[in-house]
Short mmCIF file of C-alpha atoms in Angstrom, two decimals:
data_model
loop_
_atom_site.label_atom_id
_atom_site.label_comp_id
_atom_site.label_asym_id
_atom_site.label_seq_id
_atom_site.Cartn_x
_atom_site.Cartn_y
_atom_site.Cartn_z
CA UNK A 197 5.29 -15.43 -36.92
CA UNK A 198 8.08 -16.44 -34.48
CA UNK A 199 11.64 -14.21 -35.50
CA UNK A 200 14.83 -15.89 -34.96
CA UNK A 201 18.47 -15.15 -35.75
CA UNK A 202 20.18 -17.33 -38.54
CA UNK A 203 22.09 -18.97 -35.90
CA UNK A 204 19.26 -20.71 -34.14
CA UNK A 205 18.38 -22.68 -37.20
CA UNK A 206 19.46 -25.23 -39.67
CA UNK A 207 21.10 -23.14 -42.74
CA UNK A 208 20.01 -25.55 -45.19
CA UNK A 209 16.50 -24.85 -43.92
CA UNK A 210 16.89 -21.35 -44.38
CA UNK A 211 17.47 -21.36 -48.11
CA UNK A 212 14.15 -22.09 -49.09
CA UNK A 213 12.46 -19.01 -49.14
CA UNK A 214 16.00 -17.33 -50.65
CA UNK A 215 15.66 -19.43 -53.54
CA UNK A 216 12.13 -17.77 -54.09
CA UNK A 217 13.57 -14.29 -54.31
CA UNK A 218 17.00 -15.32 -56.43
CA UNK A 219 16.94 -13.96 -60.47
CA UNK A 220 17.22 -16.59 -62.64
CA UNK A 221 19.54 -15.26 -64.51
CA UNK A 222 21.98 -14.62 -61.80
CA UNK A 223 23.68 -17.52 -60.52
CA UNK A 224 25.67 -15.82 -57.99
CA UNK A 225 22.30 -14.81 -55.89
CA UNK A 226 21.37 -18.29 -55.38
CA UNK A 227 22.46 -18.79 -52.29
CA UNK A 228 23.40 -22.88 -50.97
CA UNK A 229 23.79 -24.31 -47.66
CA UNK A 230 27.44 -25.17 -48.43
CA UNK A 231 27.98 -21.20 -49.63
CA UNK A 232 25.90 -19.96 -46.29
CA UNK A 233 28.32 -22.51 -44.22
CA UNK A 234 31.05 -20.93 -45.69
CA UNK A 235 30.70 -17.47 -45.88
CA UNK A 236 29.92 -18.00 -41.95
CA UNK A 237 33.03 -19.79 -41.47
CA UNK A 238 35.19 -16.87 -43.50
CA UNK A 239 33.51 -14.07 -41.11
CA UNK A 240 31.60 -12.45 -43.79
CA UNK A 241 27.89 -13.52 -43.04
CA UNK A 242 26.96 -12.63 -39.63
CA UNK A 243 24.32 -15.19 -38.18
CA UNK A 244 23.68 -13.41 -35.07
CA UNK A 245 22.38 -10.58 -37.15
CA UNK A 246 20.57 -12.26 -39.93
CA UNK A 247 17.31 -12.83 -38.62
CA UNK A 248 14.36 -15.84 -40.10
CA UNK A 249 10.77 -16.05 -39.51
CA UNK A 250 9.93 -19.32 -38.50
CA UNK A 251 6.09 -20.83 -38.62
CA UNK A 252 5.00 -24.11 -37.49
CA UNK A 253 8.69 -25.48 -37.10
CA UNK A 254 9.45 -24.16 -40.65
CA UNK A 255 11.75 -21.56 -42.03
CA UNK A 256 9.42 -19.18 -44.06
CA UNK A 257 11.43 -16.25 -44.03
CA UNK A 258 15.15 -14.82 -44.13
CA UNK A 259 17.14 -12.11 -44.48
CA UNK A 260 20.52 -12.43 -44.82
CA UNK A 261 23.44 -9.99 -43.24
CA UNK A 262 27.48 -9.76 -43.98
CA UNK A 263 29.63 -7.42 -42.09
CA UNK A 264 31.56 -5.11 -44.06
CA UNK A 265 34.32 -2.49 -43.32
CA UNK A 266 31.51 0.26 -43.06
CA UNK A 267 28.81 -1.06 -41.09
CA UNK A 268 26.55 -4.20 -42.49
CA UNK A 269 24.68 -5.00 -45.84
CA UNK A 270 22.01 -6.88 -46.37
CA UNK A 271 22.73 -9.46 -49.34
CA UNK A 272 19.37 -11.54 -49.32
CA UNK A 273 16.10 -11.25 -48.40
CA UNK A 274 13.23 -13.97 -49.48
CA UNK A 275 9.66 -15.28 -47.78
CA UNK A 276 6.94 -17.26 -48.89
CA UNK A 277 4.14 -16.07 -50.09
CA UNK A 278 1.64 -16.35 -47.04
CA UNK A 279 4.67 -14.70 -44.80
CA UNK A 280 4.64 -11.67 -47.53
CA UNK A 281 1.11 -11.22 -47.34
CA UNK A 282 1.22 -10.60 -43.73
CA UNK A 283 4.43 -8.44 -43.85
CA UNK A 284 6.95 -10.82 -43.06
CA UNK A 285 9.58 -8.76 -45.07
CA UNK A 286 8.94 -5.89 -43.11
CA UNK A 287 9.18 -7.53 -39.65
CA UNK A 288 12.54 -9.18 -41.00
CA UNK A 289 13.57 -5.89 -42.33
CA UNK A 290 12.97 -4.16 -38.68
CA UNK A 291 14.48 -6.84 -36.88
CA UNK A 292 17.24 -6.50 -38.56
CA UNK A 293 17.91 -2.55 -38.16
CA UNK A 294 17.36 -3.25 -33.99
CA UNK A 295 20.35 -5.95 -34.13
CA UNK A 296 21.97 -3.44 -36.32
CA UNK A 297 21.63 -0.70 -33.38
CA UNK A 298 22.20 -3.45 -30.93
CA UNK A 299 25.67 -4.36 -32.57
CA UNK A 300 26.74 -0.30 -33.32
CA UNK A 301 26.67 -1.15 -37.04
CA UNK A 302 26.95 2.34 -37.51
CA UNK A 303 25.52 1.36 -41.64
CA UNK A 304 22.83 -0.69 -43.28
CA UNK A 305 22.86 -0.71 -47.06
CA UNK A 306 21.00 -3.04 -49.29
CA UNK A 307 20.32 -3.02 -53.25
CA UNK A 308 17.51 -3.69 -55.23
CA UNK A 309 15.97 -4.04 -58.22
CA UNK A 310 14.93 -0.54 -59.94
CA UNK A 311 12.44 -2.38 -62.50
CA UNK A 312 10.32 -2.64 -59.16
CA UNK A 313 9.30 -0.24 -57.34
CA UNK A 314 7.61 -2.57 -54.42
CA UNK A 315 10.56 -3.53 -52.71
CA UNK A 316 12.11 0.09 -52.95
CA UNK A 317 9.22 1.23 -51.33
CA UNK A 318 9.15 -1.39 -48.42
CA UNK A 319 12.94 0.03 -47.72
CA UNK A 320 12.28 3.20 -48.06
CA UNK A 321 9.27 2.95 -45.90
CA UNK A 322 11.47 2.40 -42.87
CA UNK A 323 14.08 4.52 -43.33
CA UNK A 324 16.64 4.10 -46.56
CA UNK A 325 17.50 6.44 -48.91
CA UNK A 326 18.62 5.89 -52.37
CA UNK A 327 22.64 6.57 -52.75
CA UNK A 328 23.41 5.46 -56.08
CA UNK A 329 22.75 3.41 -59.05
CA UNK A 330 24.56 -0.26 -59.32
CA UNK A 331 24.97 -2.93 -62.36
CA UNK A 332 24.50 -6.46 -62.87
CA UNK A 333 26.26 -8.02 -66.23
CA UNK A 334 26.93 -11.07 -67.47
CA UNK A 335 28.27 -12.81 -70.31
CA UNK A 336 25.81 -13.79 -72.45
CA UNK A 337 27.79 -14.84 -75.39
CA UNK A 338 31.43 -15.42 -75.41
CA UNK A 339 34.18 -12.99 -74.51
CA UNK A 340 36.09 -10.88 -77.27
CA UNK A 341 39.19 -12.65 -77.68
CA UNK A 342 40.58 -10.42 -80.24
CA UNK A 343 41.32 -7.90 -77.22
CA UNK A 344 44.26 -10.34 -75.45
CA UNK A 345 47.75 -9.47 -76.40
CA UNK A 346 49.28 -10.99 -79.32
CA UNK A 347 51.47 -13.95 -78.03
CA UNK A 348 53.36 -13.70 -81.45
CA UNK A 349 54.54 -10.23 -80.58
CA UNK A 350 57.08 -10.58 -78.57
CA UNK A 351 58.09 -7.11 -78.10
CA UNK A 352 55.04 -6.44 -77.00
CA UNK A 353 54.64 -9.48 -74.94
CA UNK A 354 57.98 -8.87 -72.62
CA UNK A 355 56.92 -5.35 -72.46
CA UNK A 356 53.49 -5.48 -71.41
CA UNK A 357 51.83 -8.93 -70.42
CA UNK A 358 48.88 -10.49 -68.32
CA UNK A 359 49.85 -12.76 -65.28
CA UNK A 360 48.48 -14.20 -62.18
CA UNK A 361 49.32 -12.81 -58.90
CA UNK A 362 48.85 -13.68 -55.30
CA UNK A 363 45.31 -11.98 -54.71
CA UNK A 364 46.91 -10.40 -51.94
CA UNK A 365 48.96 -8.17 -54.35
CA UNK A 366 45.72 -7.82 -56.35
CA UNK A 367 44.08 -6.85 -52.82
CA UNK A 368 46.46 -4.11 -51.99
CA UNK A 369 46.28 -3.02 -55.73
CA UNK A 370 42.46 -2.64 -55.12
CA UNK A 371 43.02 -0.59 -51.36
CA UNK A 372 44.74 1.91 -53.31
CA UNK A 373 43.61 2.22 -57.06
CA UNK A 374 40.15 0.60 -57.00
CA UNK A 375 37.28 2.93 -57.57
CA UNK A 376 35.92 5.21 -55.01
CA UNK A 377 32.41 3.50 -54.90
CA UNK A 378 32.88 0.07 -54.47
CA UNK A 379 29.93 -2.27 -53.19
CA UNK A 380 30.16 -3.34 -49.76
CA UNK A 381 30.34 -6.68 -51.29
CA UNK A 382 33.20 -6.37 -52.91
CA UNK A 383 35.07 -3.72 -50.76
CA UNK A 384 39.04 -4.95 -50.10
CA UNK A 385 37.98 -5.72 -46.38
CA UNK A 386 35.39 -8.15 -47.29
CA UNK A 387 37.47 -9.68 -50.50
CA UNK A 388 40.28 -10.10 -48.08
CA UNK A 389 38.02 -12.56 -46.32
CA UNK A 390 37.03 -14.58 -48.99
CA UNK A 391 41.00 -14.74 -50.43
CA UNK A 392 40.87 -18.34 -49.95
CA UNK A 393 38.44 -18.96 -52.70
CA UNK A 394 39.71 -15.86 -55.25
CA UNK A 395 42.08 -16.16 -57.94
CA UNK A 396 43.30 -12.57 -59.81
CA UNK A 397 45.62 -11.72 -62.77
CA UNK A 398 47.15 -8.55 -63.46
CA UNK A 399 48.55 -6.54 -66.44
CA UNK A 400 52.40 -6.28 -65.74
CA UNK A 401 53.99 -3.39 -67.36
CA UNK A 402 57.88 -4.65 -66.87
CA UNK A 403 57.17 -5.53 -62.92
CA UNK A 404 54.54 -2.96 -62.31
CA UNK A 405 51.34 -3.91 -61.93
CA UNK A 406 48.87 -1.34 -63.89
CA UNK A 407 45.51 -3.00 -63.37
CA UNK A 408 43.70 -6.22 -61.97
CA UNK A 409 41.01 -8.70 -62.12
CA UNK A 410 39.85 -10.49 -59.12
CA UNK A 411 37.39 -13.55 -59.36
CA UNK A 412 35.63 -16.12 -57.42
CA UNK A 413 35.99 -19.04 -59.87
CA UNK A 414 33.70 -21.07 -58.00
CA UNK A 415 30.66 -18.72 -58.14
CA UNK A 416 32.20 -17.70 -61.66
CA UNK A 417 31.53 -13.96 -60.53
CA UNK A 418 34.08 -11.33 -61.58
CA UNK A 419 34.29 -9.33 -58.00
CA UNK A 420 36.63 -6.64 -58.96
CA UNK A 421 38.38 -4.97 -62.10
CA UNK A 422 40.41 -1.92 -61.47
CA UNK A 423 43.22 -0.01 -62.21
CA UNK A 424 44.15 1.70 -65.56
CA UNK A 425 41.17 1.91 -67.87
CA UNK A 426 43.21 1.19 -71.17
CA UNK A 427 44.08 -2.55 -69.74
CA UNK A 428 40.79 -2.96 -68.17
CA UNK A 429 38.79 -5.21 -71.21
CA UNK A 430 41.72 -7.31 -71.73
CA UNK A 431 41.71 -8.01 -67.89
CA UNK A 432 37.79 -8.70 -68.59
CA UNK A 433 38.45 -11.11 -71.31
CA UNK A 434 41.32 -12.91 -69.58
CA UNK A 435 39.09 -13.27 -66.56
CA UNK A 436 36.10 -14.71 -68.80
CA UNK A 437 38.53 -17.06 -71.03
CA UNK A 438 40.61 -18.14 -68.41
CA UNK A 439 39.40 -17.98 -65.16
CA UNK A 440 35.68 -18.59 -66.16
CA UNK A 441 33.69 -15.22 -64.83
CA UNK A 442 30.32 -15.11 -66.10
CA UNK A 443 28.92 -12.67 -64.09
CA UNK A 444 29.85 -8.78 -62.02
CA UNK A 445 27.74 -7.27 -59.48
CA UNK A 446 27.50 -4.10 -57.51
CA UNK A 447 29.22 -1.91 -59.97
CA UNK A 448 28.92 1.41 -60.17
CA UNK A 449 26.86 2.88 -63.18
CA UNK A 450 30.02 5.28 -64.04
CA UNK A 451 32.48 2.84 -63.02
CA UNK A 452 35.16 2.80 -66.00
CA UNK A 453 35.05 -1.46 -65.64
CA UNK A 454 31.22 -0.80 -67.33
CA UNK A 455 32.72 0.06 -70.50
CA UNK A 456 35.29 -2.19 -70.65
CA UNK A 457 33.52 -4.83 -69.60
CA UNK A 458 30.65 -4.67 -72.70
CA UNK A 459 34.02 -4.06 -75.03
CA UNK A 460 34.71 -8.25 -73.66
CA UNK A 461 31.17 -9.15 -74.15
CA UNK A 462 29.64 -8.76 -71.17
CA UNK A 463 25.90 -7.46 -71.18
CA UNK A 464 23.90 -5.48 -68.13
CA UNK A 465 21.06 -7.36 -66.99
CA UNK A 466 19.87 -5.26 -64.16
CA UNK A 467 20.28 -2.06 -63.06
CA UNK A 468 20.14 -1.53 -58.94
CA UNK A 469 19.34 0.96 -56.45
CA UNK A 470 21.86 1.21 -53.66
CA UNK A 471 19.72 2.42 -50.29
CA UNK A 472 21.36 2.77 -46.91
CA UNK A 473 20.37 2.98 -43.11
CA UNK A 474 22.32 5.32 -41.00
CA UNK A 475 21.93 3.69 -37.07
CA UNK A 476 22.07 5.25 -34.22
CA UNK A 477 23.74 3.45 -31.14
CA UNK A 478 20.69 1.77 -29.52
CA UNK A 479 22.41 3.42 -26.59
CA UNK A 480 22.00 6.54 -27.58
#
């Protein structure tokens, strides 16, 4: 097995053995050359640092890195099935944590699935520890339009009222009211990267805002909801009716957006095990 960074290789080639390892029922996890070209191109997915296994001229293996505000996570990781058998996820996995060093990440987290315990075990093996438990949901049916403010009430309607906003306003919103344990994903630093390709609404209360929604339309994945819990499943269904989410990730099992979220229809689909890495300096 020949180990190569990401950037010594064609990315379409490397999405081959990601597709392997994507759910089916998460769209957001399959993972495109045009979405790899991008996310490059934005700063978020570091190619240096993502590492492949490459055997007889072909990409077998890949594990994919973005660069957050605290340290690195690791948002994919797929090989074939030969490459597996001979560890090929682990030597991916460990050449990974030495660019980590290399780089002063300071952080490696990752999540995975907790309905199998193989994968947790191959983390754990070289080093993670569990932090937390994380969500998938997704709308599985359609959202619960009853919960969207009466447009006939017009008292209520100049008083209180759901609007977009520059996702800049929604960003800064997020620095300072989001939730305490947001995924690296979806952390402000790494959404502030991405703002090109975001679109959020807010629930105005006169001029104030009171709570957002932030979502990548194209992906149709609902990256943040936050703010005062009372507004939050109206935000949820605006963002499913109107702006097309579909699917959250990375959310925090007591993350108030949970409940809210299954009052607009949304369902969980998989619950997650957050591990991290601490790194030393590779100088140290």
């Amino acid at each position: 097995m020949d180990l190569k960074s990401l950037a010594d290789v064609e990315l379409r080639d490397a999405t081959f053995p990601l597709s392997r390892s994507a759910p089916s029922n998460f769209l957001p996890a399959l993972r495109t050359p045009v979405i790899l070209r991008e996310l490059v191109a934005l700063g978020v997915l570091d190619p240096g640092l993502s590492k492949v296994i490459v055997q007889n001229g072909r990409v077998v293996g890949c594990c994919l890195v973005e660069v957050g505000a605290q340290g690195a996570y690791i948002s994919g990781l797929g090989t074939d099935a030969l490459s597996q058998q001979r560890g090929g996820s682990r030597a991916l996995i460990e050449a990974v944590i030495a660019a980590g060093k290399q780089a002063q990440l300071g952080r490696l987290s990752v999540e995975v699935s907790e309905a199998d315990a193989g994968p947790q075990g191959l983390w754990q093996a070289v080093g993670f520890v569990p932090l937390r438990t994380r969500l998938r949901m997704a709308l599985l049916g359609t959202p619960n339009r009853a919960l969207l403010p009466d447009p006939d009430d017009r008292a209520c309607m100049a008083a209180t009222r759901i609007s977009a906003v520059p996702c800049g306003d929604a960003l800064g919103f997020l620095q300072h009211h989001g939730p305490s344990q947001l995924g690296a994903a979806v952390s402000p630093a790494v959404l502030g990267k991405l703002e090109k390709r975001l679109s959020a609404a807010a629930m105005l209360v006169g001029s104030a805002i009171e709570a957002v929604v932030i979502v990548d339309k194209e992906r149709k994945l609902l990256v943040a909801l936050a703010g005062d819990p009372a507004y939050l499943p109206q935000l949820a269904v605006y963002a499913a009716a109107r702006l097309s989410a579909a699917y959250v990730d990375s959310l925090a099992d007591d993350d108030p957006a949970v409940e809210a979220l299954e009052s607009a229809g949304f369902s969980r689909i998989a619950v997650r095990t957050e591990l991290s890495l601490s790194l030393p300096n590779a100088s140290a």
